[in-house]
Short mmCIF file of C-alpha atoms and ligand atoms in Angstrom, two decimals:
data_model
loop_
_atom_site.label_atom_id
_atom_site.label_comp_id
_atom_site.label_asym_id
_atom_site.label_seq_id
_atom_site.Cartn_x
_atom_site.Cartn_y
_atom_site.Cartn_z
CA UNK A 22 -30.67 -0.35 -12.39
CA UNK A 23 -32.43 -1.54 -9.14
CA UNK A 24 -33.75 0.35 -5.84
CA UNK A 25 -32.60 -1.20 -2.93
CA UNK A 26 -34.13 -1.02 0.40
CA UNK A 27 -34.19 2.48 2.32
CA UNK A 28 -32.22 1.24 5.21
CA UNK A 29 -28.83 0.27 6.31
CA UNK A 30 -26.82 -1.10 2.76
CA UNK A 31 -24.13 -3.30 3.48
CA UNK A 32 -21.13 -2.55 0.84
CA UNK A 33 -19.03 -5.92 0.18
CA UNK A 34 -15.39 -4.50 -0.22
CA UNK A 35 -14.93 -5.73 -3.81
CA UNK A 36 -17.89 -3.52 -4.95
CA UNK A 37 -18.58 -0.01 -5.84
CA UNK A 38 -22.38 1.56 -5.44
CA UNK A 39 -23.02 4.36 -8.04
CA UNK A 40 -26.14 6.05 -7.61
CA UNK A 41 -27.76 8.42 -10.02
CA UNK A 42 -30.53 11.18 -8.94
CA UNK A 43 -32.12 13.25 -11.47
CA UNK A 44 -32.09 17.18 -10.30
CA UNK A 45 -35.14 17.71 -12.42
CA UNK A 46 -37.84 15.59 -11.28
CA UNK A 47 -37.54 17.36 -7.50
CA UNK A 48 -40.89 19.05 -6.24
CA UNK A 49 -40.32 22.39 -3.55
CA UNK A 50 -41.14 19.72 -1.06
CA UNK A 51 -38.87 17.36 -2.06
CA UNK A 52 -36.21 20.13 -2.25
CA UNK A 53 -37.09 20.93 1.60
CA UNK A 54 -36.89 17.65 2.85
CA UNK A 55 -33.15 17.87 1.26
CA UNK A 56 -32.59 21.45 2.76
CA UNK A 57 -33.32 20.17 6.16
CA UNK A 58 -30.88 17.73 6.54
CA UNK A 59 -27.81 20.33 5.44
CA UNK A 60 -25.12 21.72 8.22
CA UNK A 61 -25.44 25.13 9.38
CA UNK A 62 -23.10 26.12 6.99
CA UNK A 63 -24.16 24.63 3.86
CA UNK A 64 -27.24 25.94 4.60
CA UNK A 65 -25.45 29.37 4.52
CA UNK A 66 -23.67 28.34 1.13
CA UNK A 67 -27.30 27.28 -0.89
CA UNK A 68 -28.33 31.04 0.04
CA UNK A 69 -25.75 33.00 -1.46
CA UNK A 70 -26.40 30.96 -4.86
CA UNK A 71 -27.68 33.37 -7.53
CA UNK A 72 -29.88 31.35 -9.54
CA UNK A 73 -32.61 28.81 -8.36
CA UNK A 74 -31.45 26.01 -10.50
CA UNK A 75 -27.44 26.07 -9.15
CA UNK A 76 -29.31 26.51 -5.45
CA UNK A 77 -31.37 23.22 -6.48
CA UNK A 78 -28.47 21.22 -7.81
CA UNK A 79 -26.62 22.02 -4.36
CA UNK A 80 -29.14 21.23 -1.74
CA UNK A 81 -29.60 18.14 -3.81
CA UNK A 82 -26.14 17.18 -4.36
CA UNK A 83 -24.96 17.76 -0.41
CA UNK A 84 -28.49 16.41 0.68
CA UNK A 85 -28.64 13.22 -1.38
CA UNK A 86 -25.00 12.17 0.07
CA UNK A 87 -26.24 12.75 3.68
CA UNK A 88 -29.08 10.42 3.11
CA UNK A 89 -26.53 7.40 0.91
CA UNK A 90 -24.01 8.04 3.54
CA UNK A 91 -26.28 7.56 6.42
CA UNK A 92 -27.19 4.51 5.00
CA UNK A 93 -23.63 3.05 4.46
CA UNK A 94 -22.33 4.56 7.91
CA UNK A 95 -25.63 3.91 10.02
CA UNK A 96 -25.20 7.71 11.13
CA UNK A 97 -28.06 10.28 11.02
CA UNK A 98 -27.84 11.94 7.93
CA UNK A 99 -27.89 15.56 10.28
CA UNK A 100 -24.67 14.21 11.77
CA UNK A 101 -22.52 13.75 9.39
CA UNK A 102 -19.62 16.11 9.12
CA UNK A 103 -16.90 16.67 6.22
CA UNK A 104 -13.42 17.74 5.23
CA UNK A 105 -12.12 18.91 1.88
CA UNK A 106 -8.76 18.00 0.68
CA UNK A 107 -5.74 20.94 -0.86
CA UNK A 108 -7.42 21.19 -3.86
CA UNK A 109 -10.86 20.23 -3.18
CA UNK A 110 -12.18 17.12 -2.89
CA UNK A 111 -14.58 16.14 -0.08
CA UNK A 112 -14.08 13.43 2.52
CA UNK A 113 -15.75 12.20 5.31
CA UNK A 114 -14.16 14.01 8.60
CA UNK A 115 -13.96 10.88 11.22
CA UNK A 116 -12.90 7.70 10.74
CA UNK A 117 -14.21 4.96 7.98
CA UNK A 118 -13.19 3.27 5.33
CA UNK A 119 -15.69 4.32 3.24
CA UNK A 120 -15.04 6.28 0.29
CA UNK A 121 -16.97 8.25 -2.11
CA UNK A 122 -17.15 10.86 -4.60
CA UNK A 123 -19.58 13.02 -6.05
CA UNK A 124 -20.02 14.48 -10.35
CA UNK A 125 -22.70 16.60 -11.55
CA UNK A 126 -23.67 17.65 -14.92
CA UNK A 127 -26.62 19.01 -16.71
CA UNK A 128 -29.77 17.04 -14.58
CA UNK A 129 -28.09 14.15 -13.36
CA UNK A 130 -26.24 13.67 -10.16
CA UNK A 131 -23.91 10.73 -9.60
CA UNK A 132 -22.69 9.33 -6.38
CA UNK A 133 -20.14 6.55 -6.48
CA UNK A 134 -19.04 4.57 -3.02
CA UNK A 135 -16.66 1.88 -1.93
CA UNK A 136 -14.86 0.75 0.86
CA UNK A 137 -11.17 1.62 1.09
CA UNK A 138 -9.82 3.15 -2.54
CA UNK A 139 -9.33 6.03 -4.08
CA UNK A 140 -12.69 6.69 -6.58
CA UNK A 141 -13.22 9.38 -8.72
CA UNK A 142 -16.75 9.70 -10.44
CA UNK A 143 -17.32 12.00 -13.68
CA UNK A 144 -20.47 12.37 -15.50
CA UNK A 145 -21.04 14.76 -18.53
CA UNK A 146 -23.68 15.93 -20.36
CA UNK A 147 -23.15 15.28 -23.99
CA UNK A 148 -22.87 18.01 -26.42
CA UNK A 149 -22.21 18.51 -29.59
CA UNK A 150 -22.00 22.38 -30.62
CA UNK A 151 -18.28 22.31 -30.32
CA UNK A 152 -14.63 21.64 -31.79
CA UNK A 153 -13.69 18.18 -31.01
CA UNK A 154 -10.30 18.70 -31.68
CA UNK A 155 -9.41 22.38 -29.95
CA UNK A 156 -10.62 20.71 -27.12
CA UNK A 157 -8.45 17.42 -27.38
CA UNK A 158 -5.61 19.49 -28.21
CA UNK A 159 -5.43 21.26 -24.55
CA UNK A 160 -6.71 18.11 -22.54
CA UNK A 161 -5.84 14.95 -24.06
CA UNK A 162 -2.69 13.19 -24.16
CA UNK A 163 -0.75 12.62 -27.44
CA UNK A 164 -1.47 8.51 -27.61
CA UNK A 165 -5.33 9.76 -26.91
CA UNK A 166 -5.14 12.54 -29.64
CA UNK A 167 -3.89 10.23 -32.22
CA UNK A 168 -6.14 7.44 -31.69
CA UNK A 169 -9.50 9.82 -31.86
CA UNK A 170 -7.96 11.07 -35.23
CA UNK A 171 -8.69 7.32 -36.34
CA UNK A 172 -12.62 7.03 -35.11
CA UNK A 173 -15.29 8.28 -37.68
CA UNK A 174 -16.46 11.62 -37.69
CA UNK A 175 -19.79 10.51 -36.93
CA UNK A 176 -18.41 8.91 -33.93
CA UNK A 177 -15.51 11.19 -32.30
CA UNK A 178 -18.54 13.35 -29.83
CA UNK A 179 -19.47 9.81 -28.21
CA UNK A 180 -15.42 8.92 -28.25
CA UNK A 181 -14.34 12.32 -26.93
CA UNK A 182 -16.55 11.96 -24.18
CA UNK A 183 -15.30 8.44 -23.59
CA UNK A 184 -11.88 9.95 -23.00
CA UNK A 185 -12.95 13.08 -20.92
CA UNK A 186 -15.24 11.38 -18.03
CA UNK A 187 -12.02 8.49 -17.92
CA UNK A 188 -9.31 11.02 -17.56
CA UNK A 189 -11.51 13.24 -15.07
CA UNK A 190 -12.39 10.78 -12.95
CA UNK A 191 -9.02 9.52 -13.21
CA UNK A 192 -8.01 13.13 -11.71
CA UNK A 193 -10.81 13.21 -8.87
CA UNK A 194 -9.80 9.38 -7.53
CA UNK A 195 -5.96 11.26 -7.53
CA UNK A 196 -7.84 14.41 -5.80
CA UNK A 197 -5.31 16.97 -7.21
CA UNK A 198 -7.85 18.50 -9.50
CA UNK A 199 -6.40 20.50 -12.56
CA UNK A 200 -2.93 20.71 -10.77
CA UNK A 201 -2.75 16.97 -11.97
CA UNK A 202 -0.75 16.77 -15.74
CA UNK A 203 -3.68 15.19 -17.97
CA UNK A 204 -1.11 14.72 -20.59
CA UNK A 205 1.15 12.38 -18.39
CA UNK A 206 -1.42 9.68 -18.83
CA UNK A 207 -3.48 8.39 -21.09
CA UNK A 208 -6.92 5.90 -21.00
CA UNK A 209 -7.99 3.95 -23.63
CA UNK A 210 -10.70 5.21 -25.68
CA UNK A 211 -12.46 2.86 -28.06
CA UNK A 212 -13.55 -0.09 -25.58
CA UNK A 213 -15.92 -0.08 -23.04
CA UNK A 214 -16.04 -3.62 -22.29
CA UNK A 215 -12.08 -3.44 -21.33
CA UNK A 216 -11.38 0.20 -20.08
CA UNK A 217 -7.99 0.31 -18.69
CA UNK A 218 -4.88 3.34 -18.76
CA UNK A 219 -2.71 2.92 -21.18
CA UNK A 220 -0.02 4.74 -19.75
CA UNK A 221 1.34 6.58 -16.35
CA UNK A 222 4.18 8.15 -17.56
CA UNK A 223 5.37 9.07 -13.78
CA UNK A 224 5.89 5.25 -12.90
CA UNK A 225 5.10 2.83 -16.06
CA UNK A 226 4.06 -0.05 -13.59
CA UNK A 227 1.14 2.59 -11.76
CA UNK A 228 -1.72 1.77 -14.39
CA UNK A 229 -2.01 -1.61 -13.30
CA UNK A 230 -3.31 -0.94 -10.07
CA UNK A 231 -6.27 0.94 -11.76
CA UNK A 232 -9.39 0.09 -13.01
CA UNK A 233 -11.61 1.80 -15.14
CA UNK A 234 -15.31 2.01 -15.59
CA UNK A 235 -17.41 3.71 -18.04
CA UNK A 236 -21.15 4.29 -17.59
CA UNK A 237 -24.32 5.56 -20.01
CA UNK A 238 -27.43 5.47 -17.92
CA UNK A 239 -29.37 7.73 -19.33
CA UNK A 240 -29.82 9.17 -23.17
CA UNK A 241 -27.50 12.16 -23.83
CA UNK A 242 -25.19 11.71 -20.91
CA UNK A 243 -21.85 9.28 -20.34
CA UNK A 244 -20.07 8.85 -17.08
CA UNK A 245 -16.66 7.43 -15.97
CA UNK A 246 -15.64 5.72 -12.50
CA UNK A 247 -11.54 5.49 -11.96
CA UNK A 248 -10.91 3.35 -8.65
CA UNK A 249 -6.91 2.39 -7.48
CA UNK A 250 -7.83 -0.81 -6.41
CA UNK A 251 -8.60 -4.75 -7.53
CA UNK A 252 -12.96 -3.70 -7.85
CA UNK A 253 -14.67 -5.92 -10.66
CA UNK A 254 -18.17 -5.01 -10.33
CA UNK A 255 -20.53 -1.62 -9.96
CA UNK A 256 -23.18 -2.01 -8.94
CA UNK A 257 -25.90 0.96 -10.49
CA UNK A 258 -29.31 2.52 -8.40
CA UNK A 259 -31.43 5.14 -9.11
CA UNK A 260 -31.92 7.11 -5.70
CA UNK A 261 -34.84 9.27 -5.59
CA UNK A 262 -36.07 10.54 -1.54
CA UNK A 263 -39.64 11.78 -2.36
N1 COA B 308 -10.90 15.87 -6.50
C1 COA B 308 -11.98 15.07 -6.56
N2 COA B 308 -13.25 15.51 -6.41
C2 COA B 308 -13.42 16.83 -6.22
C3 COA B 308 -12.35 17.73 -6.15
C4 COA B 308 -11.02 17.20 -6.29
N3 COA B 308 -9.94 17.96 -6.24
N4 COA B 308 -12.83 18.97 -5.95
C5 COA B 308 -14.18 18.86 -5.88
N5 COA B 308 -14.54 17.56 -6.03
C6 COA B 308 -15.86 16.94 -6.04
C7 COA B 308 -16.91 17.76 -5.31
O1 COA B 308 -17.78 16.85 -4.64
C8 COA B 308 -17.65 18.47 -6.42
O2 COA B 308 -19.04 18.60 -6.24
P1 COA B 308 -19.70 19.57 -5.14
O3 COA B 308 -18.89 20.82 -5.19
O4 COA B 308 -21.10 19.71 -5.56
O5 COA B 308 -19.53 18.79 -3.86
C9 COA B 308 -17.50 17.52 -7.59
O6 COA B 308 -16.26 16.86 -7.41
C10 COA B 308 -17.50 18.25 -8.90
O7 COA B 308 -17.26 17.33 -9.94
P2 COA B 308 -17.93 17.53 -11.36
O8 COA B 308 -19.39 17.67 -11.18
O9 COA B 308 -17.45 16.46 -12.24
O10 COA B 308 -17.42 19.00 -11.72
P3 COA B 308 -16.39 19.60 -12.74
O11 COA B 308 -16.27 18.69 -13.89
O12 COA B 308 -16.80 20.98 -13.03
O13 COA B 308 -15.03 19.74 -11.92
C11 COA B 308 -13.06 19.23 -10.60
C12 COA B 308 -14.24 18.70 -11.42
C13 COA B 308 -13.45 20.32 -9.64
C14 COA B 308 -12.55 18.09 -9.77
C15 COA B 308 -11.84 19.68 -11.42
O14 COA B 308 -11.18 18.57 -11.92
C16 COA B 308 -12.11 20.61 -12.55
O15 COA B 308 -12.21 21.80 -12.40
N6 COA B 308 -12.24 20.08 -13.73
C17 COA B 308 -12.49 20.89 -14.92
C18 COA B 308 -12.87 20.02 -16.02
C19 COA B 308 -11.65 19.48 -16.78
O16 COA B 308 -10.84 20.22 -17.27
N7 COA B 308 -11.52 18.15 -16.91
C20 COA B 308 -10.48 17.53 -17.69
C21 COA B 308 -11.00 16.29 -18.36
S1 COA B 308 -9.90 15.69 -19.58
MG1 MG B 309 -17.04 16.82 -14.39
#
């Protein structure tokens, strides 16, 4: 992972930027200099939070994609205004063809952009205090149950999470959320050197036009980028405004 410079990035349209920020590491001053860039209303929104630390994450989170996007638009960060789709997901509210999309877990922040497709970013915290299996059993397809029966014990937690950051981010590129059937498709699991979907059961010839893209940054965490469109490379940055 590399820093590039401050100002305007130019984003070649074969390429996705994923930047990661680490929520912990953020000083009160730090966390002003985030709070001052936010609208009127999000402003609003990081007040009625009940704890400090889900206050932090958002003035972080909405802050920290004013300051990428104002590097990738070359519009002042203040200026920037957004729109949220049926079930959700946020867009830019003018014109571009830049894309992005946000995930959040634990302390890390990702932030994945690229010029014209649909993206979907997922990153997860990795636990293990819980039943692989119950959880499979309500999430994962039938293709994607069957083939983490056949992974070692020792290894289903890092292979479980392999599945759930691919299908979620599979969901958020889609932007239907939850309302999306998780078991109508189905990613492969046990590669991350060829991640691809396995199967669209709604139109069989759909999966090609995907690619997948799995991510492990830091210790304890894994993260998944789903993009409907020809992208070979990501490209990974550590973004930190202080
Ligand atoms: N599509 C895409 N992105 C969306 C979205 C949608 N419909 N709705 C919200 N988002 C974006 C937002 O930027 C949001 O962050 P913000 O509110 O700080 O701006 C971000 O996604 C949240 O993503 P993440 O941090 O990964 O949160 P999550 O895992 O709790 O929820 C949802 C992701 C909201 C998109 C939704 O899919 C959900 O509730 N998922 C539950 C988890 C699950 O069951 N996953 C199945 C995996 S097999
Ligand atoms: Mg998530």
């Amino acid at each position: 992972m590399s820093s590039p410079t401050k100002h305007f990035v130019n984003l070649k349209p074969n390429i996705i930027h994923t930047w990661l920020v680490n929520f912990d590491d953020k000083d009160e001053d730090a966390i002003n200099k985030y709070y001052y860039l936010l609208s009127e209303d999000e402003k609003k929104r990081a007040s009625k939070y009940k704890f400090h630390k889900d206050k932090r994450c958002y003035i972080i989170t909405k802050g920290a994609l004013r300051l990428l996007s104002e590097r990738y638009l070359n519009i002042d960060a203040r200026a920037i205004t957004f729109d949220y789709g049926k079930y959700g997901k946020p867009d830019f509210s003018f014109n571009t063809n830049l894309k992005f999309n946000i995930s959040h877990s634990g302390d890390i922040l990702a932030l994945s952009f690229v010029k014209e497709f649909d993206i979907g970013v997922d990153i997860e915290k990795i636990k293990d205090n819980f039943d692989v299996f119950e959880i499979a059993s309500n999430f994962f397809s039938t293709l994607e149950i069957e083939t983490l029966k056949k992974v070692p014990k020792e290894k289903q937690v890092e292979y479980f999470y392999r599945c759930w950051t691919r299908k979620e981010s599979f969901i958020k590129a889609k932007a239907k959320g939850l309302s999306f059937p998780l078991d109508s498709f189905s990613v492969c699991i046990n590669s991350d050197k060829k991640t691809e979907l396995l199967e669209t059961k709604w139109d069989a010839a759909e999966k090609h036009q995907w690619k997948l893209f799995t991510f492990s940054h830091q210790p304890d965490y894994l993260g998944a980028i789903s993009i409907k469109g020809d992208i070979k490379t990501v490209e990974y940055f550590s973004f930190n405004n202080d």
